[in-house]
Coordinates of N, CA and C and ligand atoms in Angstrom, one line a residue:
M1 N 25.0 -4.7 6.0 CA 24.0 -5.1 6.7 C 22.7 -5.4 5.6
T2 N 22.0 -6.6 6.4 CA 21.2 -7.3 4.9 C 20.1 -7.5 5.7
A3 N 18.9 -7.6 5.1 CA 17.5 -7.7 5.6 C 16.4 -8.7 4.8
R4 N 15.5 -9.0 5.8 CA 14.7 -9.9 4.8 C 12.9 -9.3 5.3
L5 N 12.5 -8.7 4.1 CA 11.3 -8.1 4.2 C 10.1 -9.0 3.8
Y6 N 9.1 -9.0 4.5 CA 7.9 -10.1 4.5 C 6.7 -8.9 3.7
V7 N 6.4 -9.8 3.1 CA 5.3 -9.1 1.9 C 4.0 -9.8 1.3
V8 N 3.1 -9.5 1.0 CA 1.9 -10.1 0.2 C 2.2 -9.4 -1.3
N9 N 1.5 -9.7 -2.1 CA 1.4 -9.3 -3.3 C 0.9 -8.1 -3.5
G10 N 0.9 -7.4 -4.1 CA 0.0 -6.2 -4.5 C 0.2 -5.1 -3.4
S11 N 0.8 -5.8 -2.1 CA 0.5 -4.6 -0.8 C 1.3 -3.2 -0.9
H12 N 0.3 -2.2 -0.6 CA 0.8 -1.1 -1.3 C 2.2 -0.5 -0.3
P13 N 1.8 -0.8 1.4 CA 2.8 -0.3 2.3 C 4.2 -1.4 2.0
C14 N 3.8 -2.6 1.5 CA 4.8 -3.6 1.3 C 6.2 -2.9 0.3
A15 N 5.5 -2.2 -1.0 CA 6.0 -1.6 -1.9 C 6.7 -0.4 -1.7
T16 N 5.9 0.6 -0.6 CA 6.5 1.7 0.1 C 8.2 1.2 0.8
V17 N 8.4 0.2 1.3 CA 9.1 0.0 2.0 C 10.3 -0.5 0.8
Q18 N 9.8 -1.0 0.5 CA 11.0 -2.0 -0.6 C 11.2 -0.6 -1.5
R19 N 11.0 0.0 -2.0 CA 11.6 1.1 -2.9 C 12.2 2.0 -1.5
A20 N 12.2 2.0 -0.5 CA 13.0 2.9 0.7 C 14.3 2.3 1.0
L21 N 14.1 0.7 0.8 CA 15.4 -0.2 0.9 C 16.3 0.3 -0.3
E22 N 15.5 0.3 -1.2 CA 16.6 0.3 -2.6 C 17.1 1.3 -2.5
M23 N 16.4 3.0 -2.0 CA 17.0 4.2 -2.1 C 18.1 4.3 -1.5
K24 N 18.2 3.4 -0.2 CA 19.3 4.0 1.0 C 20.4 2.5 0.6
G25 N 20.2 1.8 -0.5 CA 21.5 1.1 -0.8 C 21.0 -0.4 0.0
I26 N 20.3 -0.8 0.9 CA 20.5 -1.8 1.9 C 20.1 -3.5 0.9
D27 N 20.9 -4.2 1.1 CA 20.5 -5.5 0.4 C 19.8 -6.6 1.3
Y28 N 18.6 -6.7 0.3 CA 17.4 -7.6 0.8 C 17.1 -8.4 0.2
K29 N 16.2 -9.7 0.9 CA 15.6 -10.4 0.4 C 14.0 -10.4 0.9
I30 N 13.2 -10.9 -0.2 CA 11.8 -11.1 -0.4 C 11.2 -12.3 0.4
F31 N 10.5 -12.1 1.4 CA 9.6 -13.4 1.9 C 8.3 -13.3 1.4
E32 N 7.9 -13.8 0.2 CA 5.9 -13.6 0.0 C 5.0 -14.5 1.1
W33 N 4.3 -14.1 1.5 CA 3.4 -15.0 2.0 C 2.0 -14.8 1.0
P34 N 0.8 -15.7 0.9 CA 0.0 -15.8 0.1 C -1.1 -15.3 1.3
P35 N -2.1 -14.5 0.3 CA -2.6 -13.6 1.3 C -3.7 -14.2 2.2
T36 N -3.8 -13.7 3.3 CA -5.0 -14.6 4.5 C -3.7 -15.3 5.2
V37 N -3.2 -16.3 4.9 CA -1.8 -16.8 5.5 C -1.0 -15.6 5.9
H38 N -0.8 -14.7 5.8 CA 0.1 -13.9 6.5 C -0.1 -13.3 7.7
V39 N -1.8 -13.8 7.9 CA -2.0 -13.1 9.2 C -1.5 -13.8 10.5
P40 N -1.9 -15.0 10.9 CA -1.5 -15.8 12.0 C -0.2 -16.1 11.6
A41 N 0.7 -16.3 10.7 CA 1.8 -16.4 10.5 C 2.9 -14.9 10.8
Q42 N 2.8 -13.9 10.6 CA 3.1 -12.6 10.9 C 3.0 -12.5 12.4
W43 N 1.7 -13.1 13.0 CA 1.9 -12.8 14.3 C 2.7 -13.4 15.2
L44 N 3.2 -14.8 14.4 CA 3.7 -15.8 15.4 C 5.0 -15.3 14.8
L45 N 5.8 -14.7 13.9 CA 6.7 -14.1 14.0 C 7.4 -12.3 14.3
F46 N 5.9 -11.9 14.6 CA 6.3 -10.9 14.6 C 5.6 -9.8 15.4
R47 N 4.6 -10.6 16.6 CA 3.9 -10.1 17.3 C 2.9 -8.7 16.5
E48 N 2.9 -9.0 15.5 CA 1.8 -8.1 14.6 C 1.3 -8.6 13.4
R49 N 0.0 -8.7 13.2 CA -0.9 -9.5 12.0 C -0.5 -9.1 10.3
T50 N 0.3 -7.8 10.5 CA 0.2 -6.8 9.0 C 1.7 -7.1 8.2
V51 N 1.7 -7.1 7.0 CA 2.8 -6.7 6.3 C 2.7 -5.3 5.6
P52 N 4.1 -4.9 5.8 CA 5.5 -5.4 5.8 C 5.8 -5.5 6.9
A53 N 6.8 -6.0 7.2 CA 7.6 -6.5 8.7 C 8.8 -6.8 7.8
I54 N 9.8 -6.5 9.0 CA 11.2 -6.9 8.4 C 12.3 -7.7 9.5
K55 N 13.2 -8.2 8.9 CA 14.2 -8.7 10.5 C 15.1 -8.3 9.4
F56 N 16.3 -7.8 10.2 CA 17.8 -7.7 9.8 C 18.8 -8.5 10.4
D57 N 19.7 -8.8 9.8 CA 20.5 -10.0 9.9 C 21.2 -9.6 11.4
D58 N 21.3 -8.4 12.4 CA 21.3 -8.7 13.2 C 20.3 -9.1 14.4
G59 N 19.2 -9.6 13.6 CA 18.2 -10.2 14.8 C 16.3 -9.0 14.9
E60 N 17.2 -7.5 14.8 CA 16.3 -6.4 14.7 C 14.9 -7.0 14.2
K61 N 14.0 -6.8 15.1 CA 12.5 -6.8 13.9 C 11.9 -5.6 14.0
I62 N 11.3 -5.5 13.1 CA 10.3 -4.3 13.0 C 8.9 -4.4 12.2
S63 N 8.1 -4.0 12.5 CA 6.0 -4.3 11.7 C 6.0 -3.0 11.3
G64 N 5.5 -2.8 10.5 CA 5.0 -1.7 10.3 C 5.5 -0.6 9.2
S65 N 4.9 0.0 8.3 CA 5.8 0.6 7.0 C 6.4 2.1 7.5
R66 N 5.7 2.7 8.5 CA 6.2 3.8 8.8 C 7.0 3.5 9.6
K67 N 7.3 3.1 10.7 CA 8.3 2.5 11.7 C 9.7 2.1 10.8
I68 N 9.3 1.0 9.6 CA 10.8 0.9 9.5 C 11.1 1.9 8.5
V69 N 10.6 2.7 7.8 CA 11.0 3.4 7.0 C 11.8 4.7 8.2
K70 N 11.0 4.7 9.4 CA 11.9 5.7 10.0 C 13.4 5.0 10.7
R71 N 13.2 3.6 11.0 CA 14.6 2.7 11.2 C 15.1 3.0 9.8
L72 N 15.1 2.8 8.8 CA 16.4 2.8 7.8 C 16.7 4.0 7.5
E73 N 16.0 5.1 7.9 CA 16.7 6.6 8.2 C 17.4 7.1 8.8
E74 N 17.4 6.3 10.2 CA 18.2 6.1 11.3 C 19.6 5.5 11.2
L75 N 19.3 3.9 10.1 CA 20.4 3.4 10.0 C 21.5 4.1 8.6
R76 N 21.1 4.3 7.8 CA 21.6 5.1 6.6 C 20.7 6.3 6.6
P77 N 21.2 7.5 7.2 CA 21.1 8.8 6.6 C 20.9 9.1 5.2
D78 N 21.9 8.8 4.6 CA 21.9 9.2 3.6 C 21.4 7.8 2.2
P79 N 20.7 8.2 0.8 CA 20.1 9.4 0.9 C 18.7 9.7 1.9
P80 N 18.2 11.5 2.0 CA 17.7 11.7 3.2 C 16.0 11.0 2.5
L81 N 15.3 11.0 3.5 CA 13.9 10.4 3.2 C 13.0 11.5 3.8
F82 N 13.8 12.4 4.7 CA 13.2 14.1 5.3 C 13.7 14.6 4.8
P83 N 12.8 15.7 4.9 CA 14.2 17.0 4.5 C 14.6 17.8 5.7
A84 N 15.5 18.2 5.7 CA 16.7 18.8 6.7 C 16.0 20.0 7.3
D85 N 15.5 20.8 7.0 CA 14.7 22.1 8.0 C 13.1 21.9 8.1
A86 N 13.1 21.8 9.6 CA 12.6 21.1 10.7 C 11.0 22.0 10.4
D87 N 10.4 22.8 9.4 CA 9.0 22.8 9.0 C 8.5 22.1 8.3
A88 N 9.7 21.8 6.8 CA 9.9 21.0 6.0 C 9.7 19.7 6.4
R89 N 10.0 19.1 6.9 CA 10.0 17.6 7.6 C 8.9 17.6 8.6
A90 N 8.1 18.7 9.2 CA 7.1 18.1 9.8 C 5.6 18.4 8.5
K91 N 5.9 18.9 7.5 CA 4.7 18.5 6.7 C 5.1 17.1 5.8
V92 N 6.6 17.2 6.0 CA 6.3 15.5 5.4 C 5.5 14.3 6.2
E93 N 6.2 14.6 7.1 CA 5.9 13.6 8.4 C 4.3 13.7 8.6
E94 N 3.9 14.8 8.5 CA 2.2 15.0 8.8 C 2.0 14.3 7.3
A95 N 2.1 14.6 6.1 CA 1.7 13.9 5.1 C 1.7 12.5 5.0
E96 N 2.8 11.9 5.9 CA 3.2 10.4 5.2 C 2.2 9.6 6.5
R97 N 2.1 10.4 7.6 CA 0.9 10.0 8.9 C -0.3 9.4 8.1
W98 N -0.6 10.9 7.6 CA -2.0 10.7 6.7 C -1.9 9.6 5.8
G99 N -1.0 9.3 4.8 CA -1.1 8.5 4.1 C -1.0 7.2 4.4
D100 N -0.6 6.9 5.4 CA -0.4 5.4 6.4 C -2.1 5.2 6.9
L101 N -2.3 6.3 7.6 CA -3.6 5.6 8.5 C -5.2 6.1 7.8
T102 N -4.3 7.6 6.7 CA -6.1 7.6 6.6 C -6.1 7.3 4.9
L103 N -5.5 7.5 3.8 CA -5.7 7.1 2.7 C -5.2 4.9 2.5
Q104 N -4.4 5.0 3.1 CA -3.4 3.7 2.9 C -5.1 2.4 2.8
P105 N -5.9 2.5 4.2 CA -6.7 2.0 4.4 C -7.7 1.7 3.0
L106 N -7.8 2.6 2.0 CA -8.5 2.4 1.2 C -8.4 1.7 0.2
G107 N -7.0 1.3 0.1 CA -6.5 0.1 -0.7 C -7.0 -1.3 -0.1
R108 N -7.0 -0.8 0.7 CA -8.3 -2.1 1.4 C -9.8 -2.6 1.7
T109 N -10.1 -1.3 1.9 CA -12.0 -1.3 2.4 C -12.4 -1.2 1.0
I110 N -11.4 -0.4 -0.4 CA -12.2 -0.7 -1.4 C -12.1 -2.0 -2.4
L111 N -10.6 -2.1 -2.2 CA -10.1 -3.6 -3.2 C -10.7 -4.4 -2.7
W112 N -10.7 -5.1 -1.3 CA -11.5 -6.5 -1.0 C -12.8 -6.3 -1.5
P113 N -14.0 -5.6 -1.0 CA -15.1 -5.9 -1.8 C -15.0 -6.4 -3.6
A114 N -14.3 -5.0 -3.5 CA -14.3 -5.2 -5.6 C -13.9 -6.5 -5.7
F115 N -12.8 -6.9 -5.0 CA -12.3 -8.8 -5.3 C -13.7 -9.3 -5.0
K116 N -14.2 -9.2 -4.2 CA -15.5 -10.3 -3.9 C -16.3 -10.1 -5.1
R117 N -16.9 -8.9 -5.5 CA -17.4 -8.8 -6.7 C -17.4 -9.3 -7.9
S118 N -15.9 -9.3 -8.1 CA -15.1 -9.6 -9.3 C -13.9 -10.3 -9.3
P119 N -13.8 -11.9 -8.7 CA -12.8 -12.5 -8.3 C -12.1 -13.2 -9.5
K120 N -12.7 -12.6 -10.5 CA -12.0 -13.5 -12.1 C -11.0 -12.1 -12.1
A121 N -11.5 -11.2 -11.4 CA -9.9 -10.0 -11.8 C -8.3 -10.9 -11.3
A122 N -8.2 -11.6 -10.6 CA -7.4 -12.0 -9.5 C -6.5 -12.3 -10.5
A123 N -6.4 -13.1 -11.4 CA -5.3 -13.5 -12.5 C -4.6 -12.8 -13.4
S124 N -5.0 -11.4 -13.2 CA -4.5 -10.2 -13.9 C -3.3 -9.5 -12.7
F125 N -3.8 -10.3 -11.5 CA -2.4 -9.5 -10.4 C -1.1 -10.4 -10.0
T126 N -1.7 -11.7 -10.6 CA -0.7 -12.8 -10.5 C 0.7 -12.2 -10.9
P127 N 1.1 -11.6 -12.2 CA 2.4 -11.4 -12.5 C 3.6 -10.6 -11.7
G128 N 2.4 -9.8 -10.7 CA 3.3 -9.0 -9.6 C 4.3 -10.2 -8.2
S129 N 3.4 -11.3 -8.4 CA 3.8 -12.2 -7.3 C 5.1 -12.8 -7.7
K130 N 5.7 -13.1 -6.3 CA 6.8 -14.0 -6.7 C 6.5 -16.0 -6.2
I131 N 5.2 -15.8 -5.8 CA 4.7 -17.3 -5.9 C 4.2 -17.8 -6.9
P132 N 4.4 -18.8 -7.9 CA 3.8 -18.9 -8.7 C 2.5 -19.5 -9.1
T133 N 1.2 -18.9 -9.1 CA 0.2 -19.1 -8.9 C -0.2 -19.2 -10.7
P134 N -1.1 -20.2 -11.1 CA -1.2 -20.1 -12.5 C -2.8 -19.2 -12.7
G135 N -3.0 -18.5 -13.2 CA -4.3 -17.7 -13.3 C -5.8 -18.1 -12.9
P136 N -6.0 -19.3 -13.4 CA -7.4 -19.7 -13.2 C -6.9 -20.1 -11.5
M137 N -6.7 -21.0 -11.0 CA -6.3 -21.2 -9.6 C -6.1 -20.1 -8.8
A138 N -5.6 -19.1 -9.3 CA -6.0 -17.2 -8.5 C -7.5 -16.8 -8.4
N139 N -8.3 -17.1 -9.8 CA -9.6 -16.6 -9.8 C -10.4 -17.5 -9.0
L140 N -10.0 -19.2 -8.9 CA -10.7 -19.9 -8.2 C -11.1 -19.7 -6.7
S141 N -9.3 -19.0 -6.4 CA -9.3 -19.1 -4.6 C -9.9 -17.8 -4.5
M142 N -9.8 -16.6 -5.4 CA -10.6 -15.3 -4.9 C -11.5 -15.3 -4.0
P143 N -13.1 -16.1 -4.1 CA -14.0 -16.0 -3.9 C -13.9 -16.2 -2.5
V144 N -13.0 -17.0 -2.0 CA -12.9 -17.7 -0.8 C -11.8 -16.4 0.3
I145 N -10.6 -16.1 -0.5 CA -9.7 -15.1 -0.3 C -10.6 -13.9 0.2
S146 N -11.0 -12.9 -0.6 CA -12.0 -12.1 -0.3 C -12.9 -12.2 0.6
R147 N -13.7 -12.9 0.5 CA -14.6 -12.8 1.7 C -13.6 -13.1 2.9
L148 N -12.8 -13.8 3.7 CA -11.5 -13.6 4.5 C -11.1 -12.2 4.7
E149 N -10.5 -12.0 3.8 CA -10.0 -10.3 3.5 C -11.2 -9.5 4.1
V150 N -12.2 -9.2 3.5 CA -13.6 -8.3 3.7 C -13.5 -8.3 5.2
K151 N -13.6 -9.7 6.0 CA -13.7 -9.6 7.3 C -12.7 -9.1 8.1
L152 N -11.7 -9.7 7.8 CA -10.1 -8.9 8.4 C -10.2 -7.5 8.4
N153 N -10.5 -7.1 7.4 CA -10.4 -5.4 7.1 C -11.7 -5.0 7.6
D154 N -12.2 -5.3 8.4 CA -13.7 -4.3 8.7 C -14.4 -4.1 7.4
T155 N -14.4 -4.7 6.5 CA -15.4 -3.7 5.1 C -16.2 -4.4 4.7
G156 N -16.7 -3.9 3.5 CA -18.1 -4.6 2.8 C -18.9 -3.3 2.0
D157 N -19.6 -4.0 1.5 CA -20.4 -3.1 0.5 C -20.6 -1.4 0.9
E158 N -20.8 -1.4 2.0 CA -21.0 -0.3 2.6 C -20.4 0.6 3.1
V159 N -19.1 0.1 3.4 CA -17.6 0.7 3.4 C -16.9 0.9 2.2
A160 N -17.2 0.3 1.5 CA -16.8 0.3 -0.1 C -17.4 1.8 -0.5
R161 N -18.6 1.9 -0.2 CA -19.5 2.9 -0.8 C -19.1 4.0 -0.2
R162 N -19.1 4.2 0.9 CA -18.5 5.4 2.1 C -17.0 5.8 1.2
D163 N -16.2 4.9 1.4 CA -14.7 5.3 0.8 C -14.9 5.5 -0.6
L164 N -15.5 5.2 -1.5 CA -15.8 5.9 -2.9 C -15.9 7.1 -2.8
Q165 N -17.0 7.6 -1.9 CA -17.2 9.0 -2.2 C -16.1 9.8 -1.6
A166 N -15.4 9.0 -0.4 CA -14.2 9.8 0.2 C -13.4 10.7 -1.0
L167 N -13.1 9.9 -1.8 CA -11.9 9.7 -2.3 C -11.7 11.2 -2.9
P168 N -12.5 11.2 -3.9 CA -12.2 13.3 -4.6 C -11.8 13.7 -3.8
G169 N -12.5 13.5 -2.4 CA -11.9 14.7 -1.0 C -10.5 14.6 -0.7
Y170 N -10.0 13.1 -0.4 CA -8.7 12.7 -0.4 C -7.7 13.3 -1.7
L171 N -8.2 13.1 -2.8 CA -7.5 13.5 -4.1 C -7.2 14.8 -3.9
D172 N -8.1 15.5 -3.5 CA -8.2 17.1 -3.6 C -6.6 17.3 -2.6
K173 N -6.5 16.4 -1.3 CA -5.6 16.8 -0.5 C -4.2 16.6 -1.0
V174 N -4.0 15.8 -2.1 CA -2.5 15.2 -2.5 C -2.4 16.3 -3.2
D175 N -3.6 16.5 -4.3 CA -3.1 18.1 -5.2 C -2.4 18.8 -4.5
A176 N -3.2 19.1 -3.2 CA -3.0 20.1 -2.5 C -1.2 20.0 -1.8
W177 N -0.8 18.9 -1.7 CA 0.4 19.4 -1.1 C 2.0 19.0 -2.3
I178 N 1.1 18.2 -3.5 CA 1.8 18.6 -4.3 C 2.2 20.2 -4.9
A179 N 0.8 20.9 -5.0 CA 0.8 22.5 -5.3 C 2.3 22.9 -4.3
E180 N 1.8 22.4 -2.9 CA 2.9 23.0 -1.8 C 4.2 22.8 -2.4
G181 N 4.5 21.8 -2.9 CA 5.8 21.1 -2.9 C 6.3 20.3 -1.6
V182 N 5.1 19.9 -0.8 CA 5.5 18.6 0.2 C 5.8 17.3 -0.5
L183 N 4.6 17.5 -1.8 CA 5.1 15.8 -2.4 C 5.4 16.1 -4.0
G184 N 6.1 15.2 -4.3 CA 6.3 15.1 -5.8 C 7.3 15.7 -6.4
G185 N 8.3 15.8 -5.3 CA 9.5 15.9 -5.4 C 10.7 15.2 -6.2
E186 N 12.0 15.5 -6.3 CA 12.9 14.2 -6.8 C 14.3 14.5 -6.1
P187 N 14.3 13.6 -5.7 CA 14.3 12.3 -5.2 C 12.9 12.4 -4.6
P188 N 11.9 11.0 -4.3 CA 11.0 11.2 -3.6 C 11.5 11.2 -1.8
N189 N 10.1 11.6 -1.4 CA 10.2 11.2 0.5 C 9.4 10.5 0.6
A190 N 9.6 10.2 2.2 CA 9.2 9.1 2.7 C 7.5 9.3 2.6
A191 N 6.9 10.5 2.5 CA 5.3 10.8 2.3 C 5.2 10.4 1.1
D192 N 6.0 10.8 -0.1 CA 5.7 10.4 -1.5 C 5.5 9.0 -1.8
L193 N 6.5 7.6 -0.8 CA 7.0 6.6 -1.3 C 5.5 6.2 -0.6
Q194 N 4.6 6.6 0.4 CA 3.6 6.4 1.5 C 2.5 6.4 0.7
I195 N 2.3 7.6 -0.4 CA 1.1 7.8 -1.0 C 1.1 7.1 -2.1
A196 N 1.9 7.7 -3.0 CA 2.2 7.0 -4.2 C 1.8 5.4 -4.4
T197 N 2.1 4.7 -3.8 CA 1.9 3.7 -3.6 C 0.2 2.7 -3.6
S198 N -0.3 3.9 -2.7 CA -2.0 3.7 -2.3 C -2.4 4.4 -3.9
L199 N -2.5 5.2 -4.4 CA -2.3 5.7 -5.6 C -2.6 4.9 -6.6
R200 N -1.3 4.2 -6.8 CA -1.1 3.4 -7.4 C -2.0 2.1 -7.2
L201 N -2.5 1.8 -6.5 CA -3.1 0.3 -6.1 C -4.5 0.5 -6.6
L202 N -4.8 1.7 -5.5 CA -6.2 2.1 -6.3 C -6.9 2.5 -7.7
M203 N -5.4 3.1 -8.7 CA -6.0 2.9 -10.1 C -5.8 1.9 -10.4
T204 N -5.8 0.6 -9.9 CA -6.0 -1.0 -10.6 C -7.6 -1.0 -10.7
L205 N -8.3 0.3 -10.3 CA -10.0 -0.3 -10.4 C -10.4 0.9 -11.6
G206 N -10.7 0.2 -12.1 CA -11.3 0.4 -13.5 C -12.8 2.1 -13.1
D207 N -13.5 1.6 -12.0 CA -14.4 2.3 -11.4 C -13.5 3.5 -11.1
V208 N -12.2 3.4 -10.6 CA -12.0 4.5 -9.7 C -11.0 5.4 -10.5
R209 N -10.5 4.8 -11.9 CA -9.4 5.5 -12.5 C -10.0 7.0 -13.0
P210 N -11.4 7.0 -13.4 CA -11.7 8.5 -13.7 C -11.3 9.5 -12.7
M211 N -11.5 8.6 -11.6 CA -11.2 9.9 -10.5 C -9.9 10.7 -10.4
F212 N -9.2 10.3 -11.1 CA -7.7 10.6 -10.9 C -7.5 11.2 -12.5
E213 N -8.3 11.3 -13.4 CA -7.9 11.9 -14.7 C -7.7 13.3 -14.8
G214 N -6.4 13.5 -14.9 CA -6.0 14.9 -14.9 C -5.6 15.7 -13.9
R215 N -5.2 15.3 -12.7 CA -5.2 15.5 -11.4 C -3.5 15.4 -11.4
P216 N -2.6 16.5 -10.3 CA -1.4 15.8 -10.1 C -1.3 14.7 -9.2
A217 N -2.5 14.2 -8.6 CA -2.3 12.9 -7.7 C -2.0 11.9 -9.2
E218 N -2.8 11.7 -10.3 CA -2.2 10.6 -11.2 C -1.1 10.8 -11.4
R219 N -0.3 12.1 -11.8 CA 1.2 11.8 -12.2 C 2.1 11.2 -10.8
L220 N 1.4 11.7 -9.8 CA 2.7 11.2 -8.7 C 2.5 9.3 -8.5
A221 N 0.9 9.0 -8.9 CA 0.6 7.5 -8.6 C 1.9 7.0 -9.7
F222 N 2.5 7.3 -10.4 CA 3.4 6.6 -11.5 C 4.7 7.7 -11.3
Q223 N 4.7 8.6 -10.7 CA 6.0 9.8 -10.9 C 7.3 8.3 -10.3
Y224 N 7.0 7.5 -9.0 CA 8.2 6.4 -8.8 C 8.3 5.0 -8.8
F225 N 6.9 4.9 -9.3 CA 6.4 3.2 -9.8 C 5.9 3.2 -10.9
D226 N 6.4 1.9 -11.5 CA 5.7 1.3 -12.6 C 4.4 0.9 -12.2
P227 N 3.3 1.2 -13.1 CA 2.0 0.7 -12.8 C 1.8 -0.8 -12.4
L228 N 0.7 -1.0 -11.3 CA 0.8 -2.5 -11.1 C 0.5 -3.2 -11.9
P229 N 0.8 -4.6 -11.9 CA -0.1 -5.2 -12.7 C -1.4 -6.0 -12.2
G230 N -2.3 -5.7 -12.9 CA -3.6 -6.0 -12.3 C -5.0 -5.0 -12.6
E231 N -6.2 -5.4 -12.8 CA -7.3 -4.6 -13.3 C -8.5 -5.3 -12.6
I232 N -9.2 -4.4 -12.0 CA -10.4 -4.5 -11.8 C -11.4 -3.9 -12.5
P233 N -12.1 -4.6 -13.6 CA -12.6 -3.6 -14.1 C -13.7 -2.9 -14.4
A234 N -14.2 -1.9 -14.8 CA -15.5 -1.1 -14.5 C -16.4 -1.6 -14.7
G235 N -17.2 -1.4 -13.5 CA -19.0 -1.6 -13.5 C -18.7 -2.9 -12.7
T236 N -17.7 -3.0 -12.0 CA -17.7 -4.2 -10.6 C -18.5 -3.3 -9.5
F237 N -18.8 -2.0 -9.3 CA -19.4 -1.1 -8.4 C -20.7 -0.7 -9.6
P238 N -21.8 -0.4 -8.6 CA -22.9 0.0 -9.1 C -22.6 1.2 -9.6
A239 N -23.0 2.5 -10.6 CA -22.5 3.2 -10.8 C -23.0 4.4 -10.0
D240 N -24.4 4.1 -8.9 CA -24.8 5.1 -8.4 C -23.6 5.5 -7.3
W241 N -22.7 4.4 -7.0 CA -22.0 4.6 -5.8 C -20.8 5.6 -5.8
L242 N -20.9 5.6 -6.9 CA -19.8 6.5 -7.3 C -19.7 8.0 -7.4
P243 N -18.7 8.6 -6.7 CA -18.9 10.2 -6.8 C -19.1 10.6 -8.0
A244 N -20.1 11.9 -8.4 CA -20.7 12.2 -9.3 C -19.5 13.0 -10.3
Ligands
LIG301 N1 -0.7 0.8 8.2 C1 0.2 -0.4 8.0 C2 -0.9 -1.7 8.4 C3 -0.2 -2.4 7.2 C4 -1.4 -3.5 6.4 O1 -2.9 -3.2 7.1 N2 -1.3 -4.5 6.1 C5 -2.4 -5.3 5.3 C6 -1.9 -5.7 3.7 S1 -1.6 -4.4 2.8 C7 -2.1 -6.2 6.1 O2 -1.1 -7.3 6.0 N3 -3.5 -6.6 6.3 C8 -3.5 -8.2 7.1 C9 -5.0 -7.5 8.4 O3 -4.9 -6.6 8.7 O4 -4.4 -8.8 9.1 C10 1.5 -0.1 7.9 O5 1.8 0.8 6.6 O6 2.3 -1.1 7.8

């Protein structure tokens, strides 16, 4: 079995699926879209506008990180990404769902307004890309890309400010799941893969990193993944937007 995974550089749910494919030992190739181009292109190919999406060699197409991971689990049960015990599985599924629906959006609602404010941070993210983009070109295009992405993701300064305030509460939830043993085990489960990639992306923000310091959630961000290339400098957001 082989697959083609459609991604955008830096996308956290794409990294989740990539690792799941690697754990399952499925051969795959990456197709990387430039950001914003992926929206109409994905719609044409998958009838959904988001990445990640996958096409298997038998023609099967799936869009959405949780749906893809679920299908990978059916296709290749070993190694398992969900516990065999029903109660433990329900907890991992709950954490995975929360990671997708509640935590994952912050990687967009906070990051895109940050890029709009600090477009010159774009160059620092290019080492992660398969599309060879010179740093100055990435910086030049970021004001336009970030404006479009802010619109596409229904975000902006007010939303970013609200979500920055919500983040410590979300990190408390992650810390509690780690203490309970739902997250943070070896090998990672589906919820670890979903949540760690969002934490790692948020930690590219210099304004956000202090919120993680000394927390179990900080360890989880890099337990299964290397740090993401990219840095949005501290001071991008006004100090009074950040939680005390
Ligand atoms: N929660 C879904 C959605 C993923 C998602 O929103 N991906 C972003 C990139 S990180 C995207 O493609 N956004 C484009 C859009 O919203 O139109 C998943 O995990 O697959």
